[in-house]
mmCIF file of C-alpha atoms and ligand atoms in Angstrom:
data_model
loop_
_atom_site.group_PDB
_atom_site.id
_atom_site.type_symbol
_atom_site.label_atom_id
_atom_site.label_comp_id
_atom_site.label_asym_id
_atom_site.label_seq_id
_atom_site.Cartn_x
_atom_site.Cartn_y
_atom_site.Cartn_z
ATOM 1 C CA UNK C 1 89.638 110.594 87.552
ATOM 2 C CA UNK C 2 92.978 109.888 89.065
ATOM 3 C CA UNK C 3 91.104 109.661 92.408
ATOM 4 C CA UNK C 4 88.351 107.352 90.855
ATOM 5 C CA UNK C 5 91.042 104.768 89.657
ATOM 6 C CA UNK C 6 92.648 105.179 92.980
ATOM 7 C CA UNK C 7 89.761 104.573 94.961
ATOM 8 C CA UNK C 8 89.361 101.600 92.603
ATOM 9 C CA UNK C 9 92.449 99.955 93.689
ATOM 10 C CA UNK C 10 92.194 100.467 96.890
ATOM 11 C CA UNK C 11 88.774 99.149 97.431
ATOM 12 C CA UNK C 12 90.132 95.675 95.806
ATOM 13 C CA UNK C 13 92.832 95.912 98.316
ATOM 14 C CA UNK C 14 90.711 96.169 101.093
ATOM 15 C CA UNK C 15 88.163 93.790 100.111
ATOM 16 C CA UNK C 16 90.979 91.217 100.037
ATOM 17 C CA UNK C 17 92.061 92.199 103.396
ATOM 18 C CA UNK C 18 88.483 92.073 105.061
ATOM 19 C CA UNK C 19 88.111 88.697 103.956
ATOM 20 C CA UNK C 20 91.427 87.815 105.581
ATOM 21 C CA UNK C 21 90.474 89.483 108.419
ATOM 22 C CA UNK C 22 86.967 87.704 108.663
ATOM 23 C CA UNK C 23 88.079 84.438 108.098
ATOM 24 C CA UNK C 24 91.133 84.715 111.030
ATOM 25 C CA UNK C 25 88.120 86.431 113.467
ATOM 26 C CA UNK C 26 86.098 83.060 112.610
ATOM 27 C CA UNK C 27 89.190 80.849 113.403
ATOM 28 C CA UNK C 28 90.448 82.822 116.678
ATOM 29 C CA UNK C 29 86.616 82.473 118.191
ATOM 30 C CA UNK C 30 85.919 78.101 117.329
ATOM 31 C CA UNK C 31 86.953 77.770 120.943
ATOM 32 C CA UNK C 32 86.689 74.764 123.178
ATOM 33 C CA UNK C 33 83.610 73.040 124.749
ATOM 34 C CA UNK C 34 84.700 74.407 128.067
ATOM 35 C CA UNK C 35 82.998 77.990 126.622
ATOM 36 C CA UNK C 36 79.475 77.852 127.112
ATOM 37 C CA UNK C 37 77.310 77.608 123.712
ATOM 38 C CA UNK C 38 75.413 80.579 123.947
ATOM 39 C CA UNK C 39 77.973 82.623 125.305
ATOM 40 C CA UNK C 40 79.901 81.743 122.616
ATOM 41 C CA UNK C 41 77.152 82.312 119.906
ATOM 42 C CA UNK C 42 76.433 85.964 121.564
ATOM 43 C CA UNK C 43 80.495 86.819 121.299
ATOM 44 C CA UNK C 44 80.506 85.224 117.531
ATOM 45 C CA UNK C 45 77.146 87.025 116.923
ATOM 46 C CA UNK C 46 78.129 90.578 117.549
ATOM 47 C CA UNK C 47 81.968 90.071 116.615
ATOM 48 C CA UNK C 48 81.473 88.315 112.833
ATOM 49 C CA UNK C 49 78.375 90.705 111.853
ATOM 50 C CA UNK C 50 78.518 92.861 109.222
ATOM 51 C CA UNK C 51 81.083 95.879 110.104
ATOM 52 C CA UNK C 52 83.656 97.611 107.632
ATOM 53 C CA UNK C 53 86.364 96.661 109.804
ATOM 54 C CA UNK C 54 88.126 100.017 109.413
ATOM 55 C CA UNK C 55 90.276 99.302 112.888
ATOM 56 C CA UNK C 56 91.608 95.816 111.694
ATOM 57 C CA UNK C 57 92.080 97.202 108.168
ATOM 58 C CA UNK C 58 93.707 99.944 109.360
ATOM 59 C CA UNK C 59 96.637 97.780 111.298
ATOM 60 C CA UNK C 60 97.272 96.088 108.255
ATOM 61 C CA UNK C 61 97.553 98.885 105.564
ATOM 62 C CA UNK C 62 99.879 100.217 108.459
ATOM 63 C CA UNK C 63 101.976 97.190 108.530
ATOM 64 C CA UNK C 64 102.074 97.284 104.635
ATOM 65 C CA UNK C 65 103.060 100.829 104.200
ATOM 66 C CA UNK C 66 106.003 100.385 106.802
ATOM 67 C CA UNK C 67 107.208 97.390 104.374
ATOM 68 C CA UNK C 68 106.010 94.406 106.667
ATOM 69 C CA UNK C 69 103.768 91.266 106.188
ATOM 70 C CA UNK C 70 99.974 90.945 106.383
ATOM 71 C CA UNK C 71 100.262 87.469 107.950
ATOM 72 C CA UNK C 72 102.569 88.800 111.298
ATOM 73 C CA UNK C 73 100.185 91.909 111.504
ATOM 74 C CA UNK C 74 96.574 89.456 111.611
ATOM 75 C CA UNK C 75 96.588 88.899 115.377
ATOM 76 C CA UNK C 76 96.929 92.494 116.139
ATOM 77 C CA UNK C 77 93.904 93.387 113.628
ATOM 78 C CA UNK C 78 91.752 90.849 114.934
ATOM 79 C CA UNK C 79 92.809 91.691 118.779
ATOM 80 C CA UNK C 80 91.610 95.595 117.716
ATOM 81 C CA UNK C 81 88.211 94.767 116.449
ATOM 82 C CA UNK C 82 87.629 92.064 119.573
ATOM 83 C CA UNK C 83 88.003 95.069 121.593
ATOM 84 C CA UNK C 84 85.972 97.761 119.118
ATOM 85 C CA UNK C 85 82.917 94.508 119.215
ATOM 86 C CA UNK C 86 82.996 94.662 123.156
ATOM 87 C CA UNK C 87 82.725 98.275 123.418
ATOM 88 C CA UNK C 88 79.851 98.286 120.757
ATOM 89 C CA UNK C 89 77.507 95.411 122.922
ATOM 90 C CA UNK C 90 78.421 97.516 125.780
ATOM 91 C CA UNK C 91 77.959 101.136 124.553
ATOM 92 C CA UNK C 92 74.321 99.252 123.146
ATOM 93 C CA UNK C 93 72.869 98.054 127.042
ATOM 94 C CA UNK C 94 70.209 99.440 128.325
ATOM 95 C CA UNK C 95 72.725 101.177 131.049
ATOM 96 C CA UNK C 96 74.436 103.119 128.251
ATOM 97 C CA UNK C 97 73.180 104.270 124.945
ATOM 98 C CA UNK C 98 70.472 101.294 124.988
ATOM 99 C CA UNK C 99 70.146 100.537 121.460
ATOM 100 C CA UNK C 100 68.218 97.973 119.599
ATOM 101 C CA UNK C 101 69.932 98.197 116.349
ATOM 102 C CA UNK C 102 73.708 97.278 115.774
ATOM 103 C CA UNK C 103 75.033 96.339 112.364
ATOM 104 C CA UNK C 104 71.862 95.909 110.741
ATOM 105 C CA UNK C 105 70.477 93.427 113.211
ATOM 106 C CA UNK C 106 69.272 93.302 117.528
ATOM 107 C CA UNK C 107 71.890 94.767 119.328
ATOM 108 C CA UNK C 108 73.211 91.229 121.513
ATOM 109 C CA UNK C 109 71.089 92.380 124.614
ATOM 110 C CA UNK C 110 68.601 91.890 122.194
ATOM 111 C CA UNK C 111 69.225 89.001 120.119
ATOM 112 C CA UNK C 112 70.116 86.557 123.575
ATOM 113 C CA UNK C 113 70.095 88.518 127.143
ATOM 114 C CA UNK C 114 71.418 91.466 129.028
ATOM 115 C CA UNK C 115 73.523 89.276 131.062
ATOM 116 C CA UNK C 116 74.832 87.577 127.784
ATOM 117 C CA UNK C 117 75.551 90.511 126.361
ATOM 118 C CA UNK C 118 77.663 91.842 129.254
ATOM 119 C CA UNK C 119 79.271 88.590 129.425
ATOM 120 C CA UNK C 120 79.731 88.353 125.979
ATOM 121 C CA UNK C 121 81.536 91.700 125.561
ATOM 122 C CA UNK C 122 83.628 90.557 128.446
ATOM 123 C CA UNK C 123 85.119 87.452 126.788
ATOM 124 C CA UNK C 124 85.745 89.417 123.756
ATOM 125 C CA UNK C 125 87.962 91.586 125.322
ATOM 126 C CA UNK C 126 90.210 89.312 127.156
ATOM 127 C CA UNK C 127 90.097 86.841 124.062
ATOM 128 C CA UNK C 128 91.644 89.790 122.544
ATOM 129 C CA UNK C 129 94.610 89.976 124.594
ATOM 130 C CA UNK C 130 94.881 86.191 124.663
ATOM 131 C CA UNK C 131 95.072 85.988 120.415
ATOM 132 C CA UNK C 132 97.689 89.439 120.756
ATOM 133 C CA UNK C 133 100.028 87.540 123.029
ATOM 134 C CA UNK C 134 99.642 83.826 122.087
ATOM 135 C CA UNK C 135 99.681 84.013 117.869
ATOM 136 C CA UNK C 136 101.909 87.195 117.383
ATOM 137 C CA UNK C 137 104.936 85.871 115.782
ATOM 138 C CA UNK C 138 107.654 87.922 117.360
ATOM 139 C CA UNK C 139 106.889 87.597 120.846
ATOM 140 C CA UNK C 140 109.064 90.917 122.215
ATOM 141 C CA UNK C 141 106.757 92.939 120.017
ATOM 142 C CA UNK C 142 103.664 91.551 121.254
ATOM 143 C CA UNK C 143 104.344 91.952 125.131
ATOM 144 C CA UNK C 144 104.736 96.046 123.261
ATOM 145 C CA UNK C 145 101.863 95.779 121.426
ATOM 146 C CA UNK C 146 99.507 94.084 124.491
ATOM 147 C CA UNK C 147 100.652 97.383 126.314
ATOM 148 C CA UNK C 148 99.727 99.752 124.138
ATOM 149 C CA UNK C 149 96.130 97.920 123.327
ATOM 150 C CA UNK C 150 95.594 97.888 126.507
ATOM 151 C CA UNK C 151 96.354 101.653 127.240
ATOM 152 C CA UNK C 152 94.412 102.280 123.969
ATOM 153 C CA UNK C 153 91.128 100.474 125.483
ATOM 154 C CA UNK C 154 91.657 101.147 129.218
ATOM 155 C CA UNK C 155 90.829 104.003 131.556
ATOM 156 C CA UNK C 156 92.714 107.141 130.051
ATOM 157 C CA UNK C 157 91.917 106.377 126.623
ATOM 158 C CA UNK C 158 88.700 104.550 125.591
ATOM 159 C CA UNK C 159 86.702 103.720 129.138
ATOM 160 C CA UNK C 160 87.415 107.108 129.878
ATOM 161 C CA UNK C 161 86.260 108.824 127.149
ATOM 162 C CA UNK C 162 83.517 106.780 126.970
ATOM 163 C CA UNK C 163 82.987 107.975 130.880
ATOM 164 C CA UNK C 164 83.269 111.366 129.982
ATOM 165 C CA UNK C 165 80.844 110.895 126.995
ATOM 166 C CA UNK C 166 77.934 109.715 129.795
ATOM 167 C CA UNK C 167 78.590 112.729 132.081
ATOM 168 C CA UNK C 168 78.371 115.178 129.522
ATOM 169 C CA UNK C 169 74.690 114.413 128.750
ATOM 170 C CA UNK C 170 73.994 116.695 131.726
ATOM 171 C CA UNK C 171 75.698 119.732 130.116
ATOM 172 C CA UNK C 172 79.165 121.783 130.013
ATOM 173 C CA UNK C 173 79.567 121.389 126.625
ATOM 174 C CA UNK C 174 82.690 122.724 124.706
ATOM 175 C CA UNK C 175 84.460 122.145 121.493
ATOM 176 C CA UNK C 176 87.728 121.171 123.776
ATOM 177 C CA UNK C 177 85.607 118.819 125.954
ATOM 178 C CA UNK C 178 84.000 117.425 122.759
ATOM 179 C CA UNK C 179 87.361 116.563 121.047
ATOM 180 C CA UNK C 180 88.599 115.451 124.599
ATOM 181 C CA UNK C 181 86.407 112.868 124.554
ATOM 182 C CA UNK C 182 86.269 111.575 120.961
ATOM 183 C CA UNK C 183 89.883 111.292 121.013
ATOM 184 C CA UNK C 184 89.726 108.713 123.400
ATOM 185 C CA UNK C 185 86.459 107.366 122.349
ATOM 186 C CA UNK C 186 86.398 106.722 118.877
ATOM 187 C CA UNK C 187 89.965 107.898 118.577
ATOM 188 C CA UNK C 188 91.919 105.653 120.719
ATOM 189 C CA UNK C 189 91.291 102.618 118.676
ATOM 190 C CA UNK C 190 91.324 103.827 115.577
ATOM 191 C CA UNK C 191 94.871 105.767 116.220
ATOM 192 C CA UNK C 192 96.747 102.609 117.836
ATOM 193 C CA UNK C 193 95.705 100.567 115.074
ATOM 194 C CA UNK C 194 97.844 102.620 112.623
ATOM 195 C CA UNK C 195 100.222 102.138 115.998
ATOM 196 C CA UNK C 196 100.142 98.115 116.102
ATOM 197 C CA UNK C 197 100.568 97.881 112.584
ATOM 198 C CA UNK C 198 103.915 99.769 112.002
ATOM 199 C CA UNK C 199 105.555 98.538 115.453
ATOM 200 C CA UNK C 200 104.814 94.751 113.906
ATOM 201 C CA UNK C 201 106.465 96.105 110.584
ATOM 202 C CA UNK C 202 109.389 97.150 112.541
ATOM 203 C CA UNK C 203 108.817 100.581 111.568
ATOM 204 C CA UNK C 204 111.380 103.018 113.391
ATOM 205 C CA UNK C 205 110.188 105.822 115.725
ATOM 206 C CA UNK C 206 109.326 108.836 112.919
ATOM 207 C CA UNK C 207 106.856 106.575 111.075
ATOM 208 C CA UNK C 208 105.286 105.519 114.092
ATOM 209 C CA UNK C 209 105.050 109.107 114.756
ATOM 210 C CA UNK C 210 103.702 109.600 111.873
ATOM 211 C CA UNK C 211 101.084 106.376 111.899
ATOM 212 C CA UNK C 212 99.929 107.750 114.938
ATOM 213 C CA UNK C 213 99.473 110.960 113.793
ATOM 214 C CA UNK C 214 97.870 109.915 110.903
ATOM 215 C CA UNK C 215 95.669 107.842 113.055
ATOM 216 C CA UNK C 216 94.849 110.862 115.461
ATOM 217 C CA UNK C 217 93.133 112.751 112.440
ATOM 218 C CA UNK C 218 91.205 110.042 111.183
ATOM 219 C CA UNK C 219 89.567 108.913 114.246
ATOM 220 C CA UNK C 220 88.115 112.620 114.055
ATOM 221 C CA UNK C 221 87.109 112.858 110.683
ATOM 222 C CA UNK C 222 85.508 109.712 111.402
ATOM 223 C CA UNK C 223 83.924 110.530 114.543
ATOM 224 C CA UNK C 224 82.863 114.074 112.803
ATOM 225 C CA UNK C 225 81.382 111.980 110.267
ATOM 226 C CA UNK C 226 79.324 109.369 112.530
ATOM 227 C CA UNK C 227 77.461 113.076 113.643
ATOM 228 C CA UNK C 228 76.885 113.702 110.943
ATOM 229 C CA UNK C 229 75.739 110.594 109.733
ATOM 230 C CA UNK C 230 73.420 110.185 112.937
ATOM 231 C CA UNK C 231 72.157 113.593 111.419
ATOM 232 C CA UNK C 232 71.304 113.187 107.634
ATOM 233 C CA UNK C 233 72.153 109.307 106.924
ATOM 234 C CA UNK C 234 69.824 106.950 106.446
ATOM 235 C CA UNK C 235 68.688 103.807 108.631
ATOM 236 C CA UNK C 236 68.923 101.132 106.192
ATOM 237 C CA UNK C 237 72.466 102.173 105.315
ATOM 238 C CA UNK C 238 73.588 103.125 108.458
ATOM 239 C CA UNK C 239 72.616 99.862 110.263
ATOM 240 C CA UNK C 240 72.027 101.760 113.366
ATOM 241 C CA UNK C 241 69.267 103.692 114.949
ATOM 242 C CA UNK C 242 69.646 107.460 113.982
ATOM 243 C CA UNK C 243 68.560 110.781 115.643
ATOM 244 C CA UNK C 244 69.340 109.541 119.052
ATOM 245 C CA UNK C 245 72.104 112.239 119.573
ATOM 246 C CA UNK C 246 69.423 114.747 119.035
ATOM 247 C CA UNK C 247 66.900 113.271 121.096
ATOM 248 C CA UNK C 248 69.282 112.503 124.231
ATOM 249 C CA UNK C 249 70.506 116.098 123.485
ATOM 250 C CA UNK C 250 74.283 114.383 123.612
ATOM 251 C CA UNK C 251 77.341 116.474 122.623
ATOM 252 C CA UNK C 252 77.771 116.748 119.110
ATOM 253 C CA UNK C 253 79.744 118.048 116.198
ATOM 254 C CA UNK C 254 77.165 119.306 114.606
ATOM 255 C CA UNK C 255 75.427 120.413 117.886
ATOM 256 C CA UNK C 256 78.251 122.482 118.485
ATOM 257 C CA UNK C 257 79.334 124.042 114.793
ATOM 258 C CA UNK C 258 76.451 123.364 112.878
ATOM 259 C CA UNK C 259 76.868 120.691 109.665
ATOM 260 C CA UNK C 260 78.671 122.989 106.662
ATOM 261 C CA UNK C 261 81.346 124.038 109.688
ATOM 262 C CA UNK C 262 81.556 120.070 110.745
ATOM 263 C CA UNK C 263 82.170 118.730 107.358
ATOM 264 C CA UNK C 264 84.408 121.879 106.743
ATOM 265 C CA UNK C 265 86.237 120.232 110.262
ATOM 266 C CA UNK C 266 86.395 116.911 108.610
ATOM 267 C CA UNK C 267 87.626 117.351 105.426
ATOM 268 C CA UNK C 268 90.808 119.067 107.420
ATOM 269 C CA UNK C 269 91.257 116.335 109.791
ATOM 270 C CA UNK C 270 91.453 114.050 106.572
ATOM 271 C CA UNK C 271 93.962 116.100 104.640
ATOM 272 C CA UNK C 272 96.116 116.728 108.171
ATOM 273 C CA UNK C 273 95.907 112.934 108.118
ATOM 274 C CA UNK C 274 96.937 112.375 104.558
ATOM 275 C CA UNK C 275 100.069 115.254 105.170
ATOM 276 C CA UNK C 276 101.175 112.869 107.998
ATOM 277 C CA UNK C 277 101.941 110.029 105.859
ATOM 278 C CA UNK C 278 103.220 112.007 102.789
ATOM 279 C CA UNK C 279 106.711 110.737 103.416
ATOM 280 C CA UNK C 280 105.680 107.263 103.074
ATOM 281 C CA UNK C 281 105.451 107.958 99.398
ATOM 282 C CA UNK C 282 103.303 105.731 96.953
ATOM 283 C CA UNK C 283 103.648 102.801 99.943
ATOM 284 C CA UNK C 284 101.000 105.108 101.692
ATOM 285 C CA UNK C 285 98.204 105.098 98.560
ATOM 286 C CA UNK C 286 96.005 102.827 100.262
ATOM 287 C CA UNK C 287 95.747 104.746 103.641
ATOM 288 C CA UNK C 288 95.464 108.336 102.130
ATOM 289 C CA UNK C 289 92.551 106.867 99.777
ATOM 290 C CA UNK C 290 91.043 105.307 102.835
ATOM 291 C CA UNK C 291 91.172 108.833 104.578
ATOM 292 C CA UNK C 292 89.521 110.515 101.729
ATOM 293 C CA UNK C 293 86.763 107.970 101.671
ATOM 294 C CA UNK C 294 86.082 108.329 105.458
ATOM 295 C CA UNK C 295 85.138 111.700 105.179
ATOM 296 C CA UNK C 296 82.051 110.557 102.415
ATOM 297 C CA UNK C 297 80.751 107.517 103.785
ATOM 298 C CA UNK C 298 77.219 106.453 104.127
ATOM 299 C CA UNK C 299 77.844 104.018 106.638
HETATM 300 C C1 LIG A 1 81.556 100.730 126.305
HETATM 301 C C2 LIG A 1 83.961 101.075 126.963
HETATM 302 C C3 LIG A 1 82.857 101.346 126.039
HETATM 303 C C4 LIG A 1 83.081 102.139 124.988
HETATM 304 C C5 LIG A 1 82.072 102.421 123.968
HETATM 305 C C6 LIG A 1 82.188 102.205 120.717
HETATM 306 C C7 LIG A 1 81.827 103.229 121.697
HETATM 307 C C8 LIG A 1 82.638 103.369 122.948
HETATM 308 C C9 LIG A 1 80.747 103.930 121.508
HETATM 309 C C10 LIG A 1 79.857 103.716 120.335
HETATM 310 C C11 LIG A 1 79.118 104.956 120.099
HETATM 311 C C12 LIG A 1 79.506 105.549 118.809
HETATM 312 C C13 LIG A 1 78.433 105.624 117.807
HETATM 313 C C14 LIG A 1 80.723 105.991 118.588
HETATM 314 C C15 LIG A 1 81.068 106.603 117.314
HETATM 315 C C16 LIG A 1 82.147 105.936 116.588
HETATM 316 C C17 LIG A 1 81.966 104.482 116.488
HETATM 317 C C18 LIG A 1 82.756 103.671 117.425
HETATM 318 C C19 LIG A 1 81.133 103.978 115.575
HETATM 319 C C20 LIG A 1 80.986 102.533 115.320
HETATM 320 O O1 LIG A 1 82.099 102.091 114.618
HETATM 321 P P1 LIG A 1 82.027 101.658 113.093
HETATM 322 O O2 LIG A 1 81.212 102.649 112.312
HETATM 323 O O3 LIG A 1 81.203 100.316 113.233
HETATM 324 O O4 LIG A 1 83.408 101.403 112.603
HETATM 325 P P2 LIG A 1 81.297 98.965 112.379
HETATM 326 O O5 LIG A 1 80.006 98.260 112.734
HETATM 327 O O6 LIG A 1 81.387 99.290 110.916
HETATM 328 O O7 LIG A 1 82.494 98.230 112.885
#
């Protein structure tokens, strides 16, 4: 029950939030005439389509629980799901997982053009850098903060893992190589957005620590969870084609430890997560709830 009410809460929270988010992702992308239209329709397209926004969200409950403001913490949020859009048109081409289906809807190669698409994904991820540097308020923190998105999307972290993700197709598969990679594929994001959000707070180095701890663990519960979901979710709900790590025989969670074992692996990751951020007392309500409900989503 106490979980039900606090669930409760927190959804309101974040429903608040996502609407702040959305409407600040619709005002950093009504950009000049010298962007051409249907470039511009393809990057607003895939960017403003249905998504939970977890990273964004996730920058911003950070912020809160280190005791700082929504409104200085909005660039960075928006900056981090620029950069998760791009790597979903480009993970969708036909030269990588070639998808169809993306949020419920064509994938952008899809909906307008391969070279749209590629073009599209381009111009969100510079934009993102642009609206990080230009509309962060305290501008020593975001010269810190374009560093570390970029280190969270660039060749170490998310490129690479992404990289590593394509070569394992042909085999050498291991639990260590599997966690290698969704680290920095899923997990790089997802742990500097917890990152972003407590350096714009101001937070001092043992909660950032601890954010990005926190942040660690849930970008593999959630990545345990997509499996999963790619396993037993459905379609509809999902908003993405499922079954496709079977058929492309990728590297899986589930491939590897079976389903009981990878929601057994989950449902650690999420309470490692929620241990990180203990010391942040009641301040940290919203992100443990958030944790929990990563682990049971449908979506
Ligand atoms: C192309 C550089 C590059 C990277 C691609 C995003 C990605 C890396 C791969 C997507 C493949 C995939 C299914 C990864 C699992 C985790 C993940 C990123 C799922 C999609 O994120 P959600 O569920 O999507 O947060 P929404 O639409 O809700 O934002």
């Amino acid at each position: 029950m106490t979980g039900t009410i606090c669930w409760e809460d927190t959804k309101l929270h974040l429903d608040e939030l996502r609407k702040t988010v959305d409407s600040a992702l619709d005002g950093f992308t009504r950009l000049s005439d010298d962007c051409p239209p249907r470039l511009l329709q393809a990057m607003r397209y895939s960017l403003l389509a249905e998504g939970k926004r977890l990273r964004p969200l996730l920058v911003l409950l950070a912020a809160e629980a280190c005791g700082g403001r929504v409104s200085d913490a909005l660039p960075a949020a928006c900056a981090v799901e620029m950069i998760h859009a791009y790597s979903l048109i480009h993970d969708d081409l036909p030269a990588m997982d070639d998808d169809d289906l993306r949020r419920g809807r064509p994938t952008c190669h899809r909906q307008f053009d391969e070279a749209t698409a590629i073009l599209a994904g381009d111009a969100l991820l510079t934009l993102a850098f642009e609206v990080l540097a230009k509309h962060t308020s305290s501008k020593g923190k975001a010269g810190e903060c374009c560093a570390l998105l970029a280190q969270a999307a660039g060749p170490c972290r998310l490129v690479g893992g992404q990289a590593d993700d394509i070569l394992a197709e042909t085999g050498g598969h291991s639990l260590e190589l599997l966690e290698r990679i969704h680290r920095r594929k899923t997990g790089a994001l997802i742990e500097v957005a917890s990152v972003l959000g407590a350096v714009l707070a101001g937070a001092d180095e043992p909660r950032i620590q601890a954010l990005s701890e926190y942040g660690r663990q849930l970008g593999l519960a959630f990545q345990i969870t997509d499996d999963l979901l790619d396993v037993e979710g459905e379609e509809g709900v999902v908003g993405k084609r499922l079954g496709k790590d079977q058929d492309r025989r990728k590297l899986t969670f589930p491939g590897l430890l079976g389903m009981e074992q990878s929601r057994r692996r989950a449902m650690a990751a999420v309470e490692q997560a929620c241990r990180a951020v203990e010391g942040f007392g009641a301040n940290a309500r919203h992100l443990t709830a958030l944790a929990r409900y990563i682990a049971e989503r449908k979506r």
